[in-house]
Coordinates of C-alpha atoms in Angstrom, one line a residue:
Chain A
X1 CA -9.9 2.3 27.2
X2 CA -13.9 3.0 27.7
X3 CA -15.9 1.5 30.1
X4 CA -17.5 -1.1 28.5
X5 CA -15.3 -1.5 25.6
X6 CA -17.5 -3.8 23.7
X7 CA -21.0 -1.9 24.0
X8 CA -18.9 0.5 22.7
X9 CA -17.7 -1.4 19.8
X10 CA -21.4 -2.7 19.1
X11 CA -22.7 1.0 19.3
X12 CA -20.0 2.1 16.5
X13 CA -20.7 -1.1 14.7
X14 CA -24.4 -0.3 14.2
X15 CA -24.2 3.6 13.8
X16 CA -22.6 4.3 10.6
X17 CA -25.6 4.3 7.8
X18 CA -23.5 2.5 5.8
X19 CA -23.4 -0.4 7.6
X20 CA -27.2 -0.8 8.0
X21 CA -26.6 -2.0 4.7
X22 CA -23.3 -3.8 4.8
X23 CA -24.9 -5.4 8.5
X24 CA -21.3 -6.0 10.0
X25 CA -21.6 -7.7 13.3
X26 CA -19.3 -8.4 16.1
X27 CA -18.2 -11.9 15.7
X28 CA -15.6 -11.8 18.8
X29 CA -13.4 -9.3 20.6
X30 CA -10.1 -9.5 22.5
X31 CA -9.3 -6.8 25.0
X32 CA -5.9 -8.4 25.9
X33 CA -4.5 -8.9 22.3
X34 CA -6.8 -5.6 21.1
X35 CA -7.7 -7.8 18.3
X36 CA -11.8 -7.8 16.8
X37 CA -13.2 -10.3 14.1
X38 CA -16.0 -8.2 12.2
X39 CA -18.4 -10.8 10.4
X40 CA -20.1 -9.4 6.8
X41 CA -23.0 -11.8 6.1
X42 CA -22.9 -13.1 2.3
X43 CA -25.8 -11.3 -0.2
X44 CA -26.3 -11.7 -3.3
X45 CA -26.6 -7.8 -3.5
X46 CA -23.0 -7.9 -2.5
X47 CA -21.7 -10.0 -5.4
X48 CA -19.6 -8.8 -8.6
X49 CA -20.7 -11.4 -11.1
X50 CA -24.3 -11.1 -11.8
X51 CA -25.8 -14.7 -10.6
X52 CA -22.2 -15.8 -9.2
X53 CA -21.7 -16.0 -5.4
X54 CA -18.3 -14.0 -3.5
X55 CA -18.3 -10.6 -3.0
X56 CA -17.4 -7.7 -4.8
X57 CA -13.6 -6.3 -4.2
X58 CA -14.8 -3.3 -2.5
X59 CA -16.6 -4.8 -0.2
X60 CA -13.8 -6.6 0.9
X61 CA -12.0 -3.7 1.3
X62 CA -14.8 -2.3 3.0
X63 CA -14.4 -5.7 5.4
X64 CA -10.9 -4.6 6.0
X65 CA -11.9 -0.8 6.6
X66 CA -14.4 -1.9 9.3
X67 CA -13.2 -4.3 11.0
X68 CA -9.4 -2.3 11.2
X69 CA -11.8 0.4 12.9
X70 CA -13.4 -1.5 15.2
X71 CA -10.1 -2.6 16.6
X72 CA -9.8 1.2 16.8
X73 CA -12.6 2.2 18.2
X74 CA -11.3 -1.0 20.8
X75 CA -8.9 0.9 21.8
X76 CA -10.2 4.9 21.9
X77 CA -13.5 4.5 22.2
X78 CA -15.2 6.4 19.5
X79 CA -14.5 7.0 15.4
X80 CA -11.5 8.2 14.1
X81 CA -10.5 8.7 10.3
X82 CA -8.7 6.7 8.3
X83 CA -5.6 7.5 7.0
X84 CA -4.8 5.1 4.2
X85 CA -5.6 1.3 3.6
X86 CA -4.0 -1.2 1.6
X87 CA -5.8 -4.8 0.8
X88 CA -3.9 -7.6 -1.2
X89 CA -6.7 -10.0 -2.9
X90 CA -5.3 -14.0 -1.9
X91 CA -8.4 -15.9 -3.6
X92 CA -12.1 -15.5 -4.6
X93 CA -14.7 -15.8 -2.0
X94 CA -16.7 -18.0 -2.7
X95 CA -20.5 -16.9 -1.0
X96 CA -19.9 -17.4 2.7
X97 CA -19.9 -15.0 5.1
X98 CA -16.3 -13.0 5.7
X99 CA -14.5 -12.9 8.4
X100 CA -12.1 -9.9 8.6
X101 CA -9.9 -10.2 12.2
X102 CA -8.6 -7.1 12.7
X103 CA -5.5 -6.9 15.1
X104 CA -3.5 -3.4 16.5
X105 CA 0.2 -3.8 15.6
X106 CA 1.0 -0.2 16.8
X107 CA -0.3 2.7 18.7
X108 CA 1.2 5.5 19.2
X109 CA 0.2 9.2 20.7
X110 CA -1.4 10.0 17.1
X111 CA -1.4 6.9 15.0
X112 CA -2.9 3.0 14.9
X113 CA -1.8 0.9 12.4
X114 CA -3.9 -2.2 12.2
X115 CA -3.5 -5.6 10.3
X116 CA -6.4 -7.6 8.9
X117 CA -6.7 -11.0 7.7
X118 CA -10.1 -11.9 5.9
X119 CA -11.8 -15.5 5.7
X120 CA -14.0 -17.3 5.2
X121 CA -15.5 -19.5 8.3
X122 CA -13.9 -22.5 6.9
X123 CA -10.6 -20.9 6.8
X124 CA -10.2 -20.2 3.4
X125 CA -7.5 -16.9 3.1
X126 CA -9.6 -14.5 0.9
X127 CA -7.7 -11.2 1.3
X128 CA -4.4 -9.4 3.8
X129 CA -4.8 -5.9 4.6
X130 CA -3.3 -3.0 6.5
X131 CA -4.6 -0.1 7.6
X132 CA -3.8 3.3 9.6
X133 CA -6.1 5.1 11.4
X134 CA -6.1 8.7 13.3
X135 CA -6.1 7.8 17.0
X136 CA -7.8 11.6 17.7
X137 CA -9.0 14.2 15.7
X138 CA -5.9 15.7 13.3
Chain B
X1 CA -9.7 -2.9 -27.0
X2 CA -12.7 -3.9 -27.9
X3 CA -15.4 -3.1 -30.3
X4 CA -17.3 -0.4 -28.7
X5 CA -15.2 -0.1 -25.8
X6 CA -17.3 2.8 -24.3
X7 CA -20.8 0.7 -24.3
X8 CA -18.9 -2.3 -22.8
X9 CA -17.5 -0.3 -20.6
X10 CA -21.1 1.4 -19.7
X11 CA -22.1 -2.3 -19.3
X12 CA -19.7 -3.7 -17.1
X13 CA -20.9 -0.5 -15.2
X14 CA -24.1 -1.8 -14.9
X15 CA -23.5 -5.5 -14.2
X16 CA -22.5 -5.9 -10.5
X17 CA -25.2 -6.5 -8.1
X18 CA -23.2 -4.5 -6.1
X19 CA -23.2 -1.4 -8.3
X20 CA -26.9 -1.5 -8.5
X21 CA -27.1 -0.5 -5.2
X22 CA -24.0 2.2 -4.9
X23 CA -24.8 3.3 -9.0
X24 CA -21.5 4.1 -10.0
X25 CA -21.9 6.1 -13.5
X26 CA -19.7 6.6 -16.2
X27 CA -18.7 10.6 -16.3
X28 CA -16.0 10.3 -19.4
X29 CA -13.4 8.2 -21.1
X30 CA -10.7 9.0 -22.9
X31 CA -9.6 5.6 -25.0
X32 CA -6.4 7.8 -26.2
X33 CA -5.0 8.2 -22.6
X34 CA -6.6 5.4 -21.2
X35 CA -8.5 7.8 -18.4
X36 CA -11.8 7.2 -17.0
X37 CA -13.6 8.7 -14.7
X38 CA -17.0 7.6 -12.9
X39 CA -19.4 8.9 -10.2
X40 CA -20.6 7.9 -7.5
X41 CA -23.7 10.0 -6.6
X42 CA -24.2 11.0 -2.7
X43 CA -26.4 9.4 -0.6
X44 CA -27.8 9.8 2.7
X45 CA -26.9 5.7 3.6
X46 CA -23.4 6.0 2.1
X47 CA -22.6 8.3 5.2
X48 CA -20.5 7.4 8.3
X49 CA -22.0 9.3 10.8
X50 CA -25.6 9.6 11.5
X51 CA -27.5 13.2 9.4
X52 CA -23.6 14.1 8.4
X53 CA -22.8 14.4 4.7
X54 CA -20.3 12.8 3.1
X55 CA -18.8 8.8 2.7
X56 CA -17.8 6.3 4.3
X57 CA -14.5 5.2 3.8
X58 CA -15.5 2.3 2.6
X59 CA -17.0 3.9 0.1
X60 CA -13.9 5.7 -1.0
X61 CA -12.0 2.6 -1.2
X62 CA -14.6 1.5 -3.6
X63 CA -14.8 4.4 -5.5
X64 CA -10.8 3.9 -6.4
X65 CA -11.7 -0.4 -6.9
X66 CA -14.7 0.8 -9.5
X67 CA -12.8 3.3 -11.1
X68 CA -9.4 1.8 -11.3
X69 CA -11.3 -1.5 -12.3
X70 CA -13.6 0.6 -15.1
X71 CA -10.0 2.2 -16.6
X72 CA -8.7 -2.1 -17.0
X73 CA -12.0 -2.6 -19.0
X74 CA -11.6 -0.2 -21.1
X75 CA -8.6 -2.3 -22.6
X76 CA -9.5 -5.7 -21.7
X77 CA -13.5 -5.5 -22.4
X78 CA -14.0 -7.5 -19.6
X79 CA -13.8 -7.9 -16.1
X80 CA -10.5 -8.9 -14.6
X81 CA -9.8 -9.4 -10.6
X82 CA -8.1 -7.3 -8.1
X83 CA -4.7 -8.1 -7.3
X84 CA -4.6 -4.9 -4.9
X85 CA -5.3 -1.8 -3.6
X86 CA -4.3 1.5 -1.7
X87 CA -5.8 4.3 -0.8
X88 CA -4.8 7.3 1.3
X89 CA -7.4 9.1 2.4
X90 CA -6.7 13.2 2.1
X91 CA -9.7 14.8 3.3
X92 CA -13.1 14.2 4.7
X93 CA -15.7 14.5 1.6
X94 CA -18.2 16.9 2.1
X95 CA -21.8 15.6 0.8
X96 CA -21.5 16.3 -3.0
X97 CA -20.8 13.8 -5.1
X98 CA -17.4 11.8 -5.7
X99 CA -15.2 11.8 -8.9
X100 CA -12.9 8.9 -9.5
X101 CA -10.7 10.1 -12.5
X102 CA -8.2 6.5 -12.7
X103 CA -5.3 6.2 -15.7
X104 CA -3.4 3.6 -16.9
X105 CA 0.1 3.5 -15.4
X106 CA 1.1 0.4 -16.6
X107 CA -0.1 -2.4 -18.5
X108 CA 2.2 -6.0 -19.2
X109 CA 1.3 -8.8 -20.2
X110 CA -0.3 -10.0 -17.0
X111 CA -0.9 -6.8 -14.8
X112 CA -2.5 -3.5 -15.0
X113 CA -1.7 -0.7 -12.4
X114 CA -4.3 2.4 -12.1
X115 CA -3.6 5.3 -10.8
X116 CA -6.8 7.0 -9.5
X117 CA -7.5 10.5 -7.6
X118 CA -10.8 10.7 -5.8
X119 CA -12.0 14.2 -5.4
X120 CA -16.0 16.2 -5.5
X121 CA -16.7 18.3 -8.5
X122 CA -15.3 21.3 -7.1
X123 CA -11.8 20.2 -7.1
X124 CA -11.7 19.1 -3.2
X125 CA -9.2 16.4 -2.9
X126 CA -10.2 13.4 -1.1
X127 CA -8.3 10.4 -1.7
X128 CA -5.5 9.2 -3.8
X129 CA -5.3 5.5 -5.0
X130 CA -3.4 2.5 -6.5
X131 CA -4.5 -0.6 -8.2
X132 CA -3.3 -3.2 -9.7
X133 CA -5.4 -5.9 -11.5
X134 CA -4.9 -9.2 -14.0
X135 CA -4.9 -8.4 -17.5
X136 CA -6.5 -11.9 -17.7
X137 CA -7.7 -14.7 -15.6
X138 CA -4.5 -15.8 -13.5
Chain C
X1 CA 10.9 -26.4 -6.8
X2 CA 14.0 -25.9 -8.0
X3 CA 16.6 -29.3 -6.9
X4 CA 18.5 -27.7 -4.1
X5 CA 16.3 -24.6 -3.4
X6 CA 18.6 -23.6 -0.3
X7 CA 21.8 -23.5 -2.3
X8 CA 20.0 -21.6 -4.8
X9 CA 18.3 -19.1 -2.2
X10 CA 21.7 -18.5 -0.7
X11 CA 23.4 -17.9 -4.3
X12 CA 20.7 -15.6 -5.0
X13 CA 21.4 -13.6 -2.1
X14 CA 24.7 -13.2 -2.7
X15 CA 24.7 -12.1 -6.6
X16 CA 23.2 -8.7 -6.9
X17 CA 26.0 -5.9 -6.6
X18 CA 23.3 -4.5 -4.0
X19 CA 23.8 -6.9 -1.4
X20 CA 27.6 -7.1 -1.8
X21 CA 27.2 -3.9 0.3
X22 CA 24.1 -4.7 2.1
X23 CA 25.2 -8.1 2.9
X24 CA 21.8 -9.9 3.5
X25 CA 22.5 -13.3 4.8
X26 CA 19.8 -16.1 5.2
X27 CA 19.1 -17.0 8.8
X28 CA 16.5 -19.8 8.4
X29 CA 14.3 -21.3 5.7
X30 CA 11.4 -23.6 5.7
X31 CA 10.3 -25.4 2.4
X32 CA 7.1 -26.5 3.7
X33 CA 5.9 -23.6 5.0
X34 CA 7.5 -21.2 2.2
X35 CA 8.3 -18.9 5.0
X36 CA 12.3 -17.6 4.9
X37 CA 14.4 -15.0 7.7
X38 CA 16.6 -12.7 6.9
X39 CA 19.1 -11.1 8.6
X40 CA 20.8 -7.6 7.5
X41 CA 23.7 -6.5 10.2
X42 CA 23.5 -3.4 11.6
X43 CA 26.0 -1.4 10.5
X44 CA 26.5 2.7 11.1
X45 CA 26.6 3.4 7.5
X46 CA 23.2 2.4 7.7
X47 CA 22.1 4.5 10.1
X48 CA 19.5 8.0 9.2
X49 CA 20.8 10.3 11.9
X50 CA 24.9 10.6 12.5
X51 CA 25.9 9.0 15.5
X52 CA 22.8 7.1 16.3
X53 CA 22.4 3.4 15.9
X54 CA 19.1 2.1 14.2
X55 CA 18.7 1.7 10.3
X56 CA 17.4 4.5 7.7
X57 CA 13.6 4.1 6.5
X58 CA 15.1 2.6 3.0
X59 CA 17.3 -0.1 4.4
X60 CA 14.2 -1.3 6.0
X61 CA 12.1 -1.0 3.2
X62 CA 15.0 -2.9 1.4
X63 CA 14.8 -5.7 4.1
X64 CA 11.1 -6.3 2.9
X65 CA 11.9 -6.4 -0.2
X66 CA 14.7 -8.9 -0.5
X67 CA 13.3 -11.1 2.4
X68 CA 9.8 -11.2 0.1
X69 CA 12.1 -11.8 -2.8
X70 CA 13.7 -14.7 -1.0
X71 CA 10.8 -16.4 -0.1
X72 CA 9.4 -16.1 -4.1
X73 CA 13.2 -17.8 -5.1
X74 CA 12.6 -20.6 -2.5
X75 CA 9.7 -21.8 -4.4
X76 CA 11.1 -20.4 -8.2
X77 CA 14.6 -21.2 -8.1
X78 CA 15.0 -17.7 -9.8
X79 CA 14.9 -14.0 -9.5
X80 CA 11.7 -12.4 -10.5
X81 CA 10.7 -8.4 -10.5
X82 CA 8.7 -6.9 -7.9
X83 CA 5.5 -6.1 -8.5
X84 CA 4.9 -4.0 -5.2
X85 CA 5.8 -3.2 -1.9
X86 CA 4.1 -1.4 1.0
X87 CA 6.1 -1.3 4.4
X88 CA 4.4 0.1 7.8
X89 CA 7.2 1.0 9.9
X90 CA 5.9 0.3 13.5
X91 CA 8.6 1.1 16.2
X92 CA 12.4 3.1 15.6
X93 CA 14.7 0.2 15.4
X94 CA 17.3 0.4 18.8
X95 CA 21.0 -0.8 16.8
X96 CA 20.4 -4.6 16.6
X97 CA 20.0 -6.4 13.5
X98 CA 17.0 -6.8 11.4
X99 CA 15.6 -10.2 10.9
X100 CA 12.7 -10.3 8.3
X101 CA 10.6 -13.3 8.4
X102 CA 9.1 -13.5 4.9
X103 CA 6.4 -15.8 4.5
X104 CA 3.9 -16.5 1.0
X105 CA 0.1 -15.9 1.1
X106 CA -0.7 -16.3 -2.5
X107 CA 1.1 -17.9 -5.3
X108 CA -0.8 -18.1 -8.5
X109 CA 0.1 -19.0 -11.9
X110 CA 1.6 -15.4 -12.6
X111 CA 1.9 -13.9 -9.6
X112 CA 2.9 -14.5 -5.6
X113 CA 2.2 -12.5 -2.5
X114 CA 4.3 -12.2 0.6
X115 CA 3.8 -10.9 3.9
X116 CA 6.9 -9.9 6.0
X117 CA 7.5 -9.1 9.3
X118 CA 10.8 -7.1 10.1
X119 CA 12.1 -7.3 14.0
X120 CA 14.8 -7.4 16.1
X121 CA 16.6 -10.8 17.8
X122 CA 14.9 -9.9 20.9
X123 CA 12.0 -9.4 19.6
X124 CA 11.0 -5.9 18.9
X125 CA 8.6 -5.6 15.8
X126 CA 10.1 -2.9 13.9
X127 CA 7.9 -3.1 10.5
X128 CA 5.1 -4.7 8.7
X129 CA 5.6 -5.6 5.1
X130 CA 3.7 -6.6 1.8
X131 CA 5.1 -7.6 -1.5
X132 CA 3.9 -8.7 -4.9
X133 CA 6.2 -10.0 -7.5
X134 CA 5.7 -12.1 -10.6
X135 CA 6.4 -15.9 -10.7
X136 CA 7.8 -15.6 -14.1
X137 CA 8.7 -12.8 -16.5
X138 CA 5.8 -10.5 -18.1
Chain D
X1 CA 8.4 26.8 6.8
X2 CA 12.5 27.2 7.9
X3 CA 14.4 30.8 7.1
X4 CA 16.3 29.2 4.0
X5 CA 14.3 25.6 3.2
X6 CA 16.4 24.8 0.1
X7 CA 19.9 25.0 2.2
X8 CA 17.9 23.3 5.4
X9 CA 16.9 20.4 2.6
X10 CA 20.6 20.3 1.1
X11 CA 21.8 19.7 4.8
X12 CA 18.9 17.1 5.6
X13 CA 19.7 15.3 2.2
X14 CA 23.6 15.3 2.8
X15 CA 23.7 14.2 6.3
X16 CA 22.2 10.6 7.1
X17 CA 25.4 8.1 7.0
X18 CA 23.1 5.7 4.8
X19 CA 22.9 9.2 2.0
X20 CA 27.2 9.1 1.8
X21 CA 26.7 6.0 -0.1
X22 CA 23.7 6.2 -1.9
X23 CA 24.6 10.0 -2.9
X24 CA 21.0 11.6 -3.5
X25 CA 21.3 14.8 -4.8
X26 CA 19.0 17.8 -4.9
X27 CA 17.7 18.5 -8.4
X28 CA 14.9 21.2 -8.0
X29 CA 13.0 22.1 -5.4
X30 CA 9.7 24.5 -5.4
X31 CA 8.3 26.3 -2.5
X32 CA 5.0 27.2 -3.9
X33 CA 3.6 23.8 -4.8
X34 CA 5.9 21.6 -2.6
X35 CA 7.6 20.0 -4.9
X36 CA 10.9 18.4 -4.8
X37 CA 12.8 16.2 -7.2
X38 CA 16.2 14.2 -6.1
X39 CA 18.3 12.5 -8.1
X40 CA 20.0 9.1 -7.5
X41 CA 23.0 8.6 -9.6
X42 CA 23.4 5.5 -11.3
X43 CA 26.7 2.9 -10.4
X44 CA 27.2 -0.8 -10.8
X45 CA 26.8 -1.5 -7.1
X46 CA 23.7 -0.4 -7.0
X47 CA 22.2 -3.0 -9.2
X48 CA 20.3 -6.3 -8.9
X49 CA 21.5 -8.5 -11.7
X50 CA 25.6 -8.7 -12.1
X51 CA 26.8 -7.0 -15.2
X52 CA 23.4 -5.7 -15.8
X53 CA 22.6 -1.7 -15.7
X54 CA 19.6 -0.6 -14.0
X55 CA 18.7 -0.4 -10.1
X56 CA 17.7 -3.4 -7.3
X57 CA 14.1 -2.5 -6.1
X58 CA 15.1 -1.5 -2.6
X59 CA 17.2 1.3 -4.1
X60 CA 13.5 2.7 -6.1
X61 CA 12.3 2.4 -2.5
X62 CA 14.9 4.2 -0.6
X63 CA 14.6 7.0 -3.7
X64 CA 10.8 7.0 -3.2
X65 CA 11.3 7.1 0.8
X66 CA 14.4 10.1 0.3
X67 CA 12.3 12.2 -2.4
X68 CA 9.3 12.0 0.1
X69 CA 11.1 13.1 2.9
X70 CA 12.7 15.8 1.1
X71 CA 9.3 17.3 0.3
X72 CA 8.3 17.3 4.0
X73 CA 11.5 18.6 5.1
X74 CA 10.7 21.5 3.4
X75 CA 7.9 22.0 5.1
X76 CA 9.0 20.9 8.5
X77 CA 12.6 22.0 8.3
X78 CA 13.9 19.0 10.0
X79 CA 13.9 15.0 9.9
X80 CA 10.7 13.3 10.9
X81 CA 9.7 9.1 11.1
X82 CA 7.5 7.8 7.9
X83 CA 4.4 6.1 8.8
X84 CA 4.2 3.8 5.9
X85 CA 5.3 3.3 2.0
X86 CA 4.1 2.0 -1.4
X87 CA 6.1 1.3 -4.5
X88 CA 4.6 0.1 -7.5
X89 CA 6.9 -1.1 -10.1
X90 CA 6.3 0.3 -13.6
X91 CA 9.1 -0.7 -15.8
X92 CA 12.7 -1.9 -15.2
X93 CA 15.4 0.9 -15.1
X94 CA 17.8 1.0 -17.6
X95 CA 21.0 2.3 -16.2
X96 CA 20.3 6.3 -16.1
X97 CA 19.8 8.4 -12.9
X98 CA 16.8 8.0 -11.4
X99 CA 14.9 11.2 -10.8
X100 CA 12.1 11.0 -7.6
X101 CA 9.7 13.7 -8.1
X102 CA 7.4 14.2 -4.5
X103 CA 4.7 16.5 -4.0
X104 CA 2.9 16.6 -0.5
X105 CA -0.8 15.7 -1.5
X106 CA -1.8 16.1 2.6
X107 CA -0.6 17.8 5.4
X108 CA -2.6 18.3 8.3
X109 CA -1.6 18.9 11.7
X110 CA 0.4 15.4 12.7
X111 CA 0.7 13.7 9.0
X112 CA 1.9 14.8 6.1
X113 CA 1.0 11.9 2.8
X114 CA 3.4 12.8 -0.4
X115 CA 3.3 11.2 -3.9
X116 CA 6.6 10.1 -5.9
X117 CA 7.1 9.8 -9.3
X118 CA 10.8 7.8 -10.1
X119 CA 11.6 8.5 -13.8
X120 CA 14.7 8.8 -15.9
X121 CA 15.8 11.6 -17.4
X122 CA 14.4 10.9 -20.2
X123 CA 10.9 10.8 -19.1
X124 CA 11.2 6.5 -18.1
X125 CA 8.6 6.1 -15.6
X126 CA 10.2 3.4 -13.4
X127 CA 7.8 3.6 -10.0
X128 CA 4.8 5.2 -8.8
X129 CA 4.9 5.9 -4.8
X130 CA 3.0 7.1 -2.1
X131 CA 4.5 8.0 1.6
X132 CA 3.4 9.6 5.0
X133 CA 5.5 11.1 7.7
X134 CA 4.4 12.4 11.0
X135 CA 5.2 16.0 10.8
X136 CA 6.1 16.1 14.2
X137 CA 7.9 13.7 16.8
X138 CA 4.4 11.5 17.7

């Protein structure tokens, strides 16, 4: 584990071009439990339906992506590639922030598989995902 | 299918807030095979790391979502929600453009399942995906 | 709901010519919670390498599966295909049984979603499980 | 790649106690593009209805799981764990063979990522799979 864990985290979180755009933020970290909850704030530039509030499904899965990383990068310290990612859609959002908690459910010597539950901050279940990361270069 | 399936198709492109900002186009249909494939042009702030080429995963994933999503319209002429959604990631993109190529694998009365390969004009190989949608409103 | 939805979840699992060998049996259910356990019994016919105890990748992948089915019947009364199944397979399972906990995350008019933990009695998490199947036929 | 892959594969396929019952069978293999196709032979206790041809769902996952494996055994010479699994369900089967078609899509240094295509001999497409093994003990 690095030495500050969550400056860490917040360094990665801010890096990637990308997410100057998407502006995750750290909404809460658990070194015990290596589980992170990445917040995406609610855009309308986000949105699928022109006009309608929620977010588009790939930005959901983009939710799921990052926040499984983060837990990651938790863990090792720095980025790592993804390997594959699978998100199952429960309902709609519908235009408040997300939620996505991201917690490790294995490590090995090469491999992290991570599960991710999205919300909203009311609880609502938006989508489940799973996702497998690199835990060094391949 | 619809009337003009390819202009609906172009518009459906167009629609999503979202896609004005990542400007997914469409590179060819085939309404016979029920194959599309769209691009997603590179962009400096679609990267993961800082001043290196290529996307995000993110991105990726939404690459297969658009795609997959794009091959659904084509028979529905409309859009239709996720259900779900895998992608394995092969290899890290390069900086040149992505090319979703997605097909029909199956299509019921309720559900559509889209196969999609992800790879830059070259032929590189990026990602391979899955995704299933509604065939109408659940 | 079907009128006894126990009887009927135990008479499911006991039909298919499959489980006659595999011989599935239902360790708890909870109606309020939709959430059902399954238990297969290790057995060395079930085993990937000779002479070793722990099951083979497809029984475990088969655990998922019918504990997802189960937990769909509980609130059907009836089988139903699969839609899809994904299965992360955390930790080499050690010769115990395998108890997979099944529990719904989405049920919509057409389709439900269930999330499915497989583990040992003692505790072990062995895999991590999602399926989709349809509520009613296509 | 092992002296004499095809006879290594044979060995692999014929070995693991679960294989004795569920008989998979090599149908072709080819070096060059790492493909590999098994066959599952078709019998009445391996279905999910009673009196009903056709195979349960946990049997298309155990071929899609065996046909991957085959195709990194090839490559590997010898067993190795999967990672992770998706089926997606196309069509029912109908009581033929199934034939699992896998072609590795990734192999880098720790993971290898195949695709599966379950059929019936007479072109059927029952299920559309992706798999990843480590290619070494992690």
């Amino acid at each position: 584990m690095p030495d500050d864990p969550i400056a860490v985290l917040e360094a990665e979180l801010a890096a990637p071009p990308f997410h100057r755009w998407l502006r995750p933020s750290l909404e809460s970290a658990d070194l015990a439990s290596e589980t992170v909850t990445v917040r995406i704030p609610a855009r309308p530039e986000l949105a699928r339906i022109p006009g309608e509030p929620g977010f588009h499904g790939a930005v959901v899965a983009g939710a799921v992506d990052i926040a499984a990383h983060a837990a990651i990068v938790l863990r090792t310290g720095g980025p790592t590639p993804t390997v594959d990612l699978r998100v199952d859609y429960l309902r709609a959002s519908t235009g408040a922030d997300l939620l996505a908690r991201a917690r490790i459910v294995r490590a090995g010597r090469s491999l992290g598989t991570v599960r991710v539950d999205v919300s909203e901050p009311g609880g609502r279940e938006i989508a489940a995902g799973m996702a497998t990361f690199y835990l060094r270069r391949d």
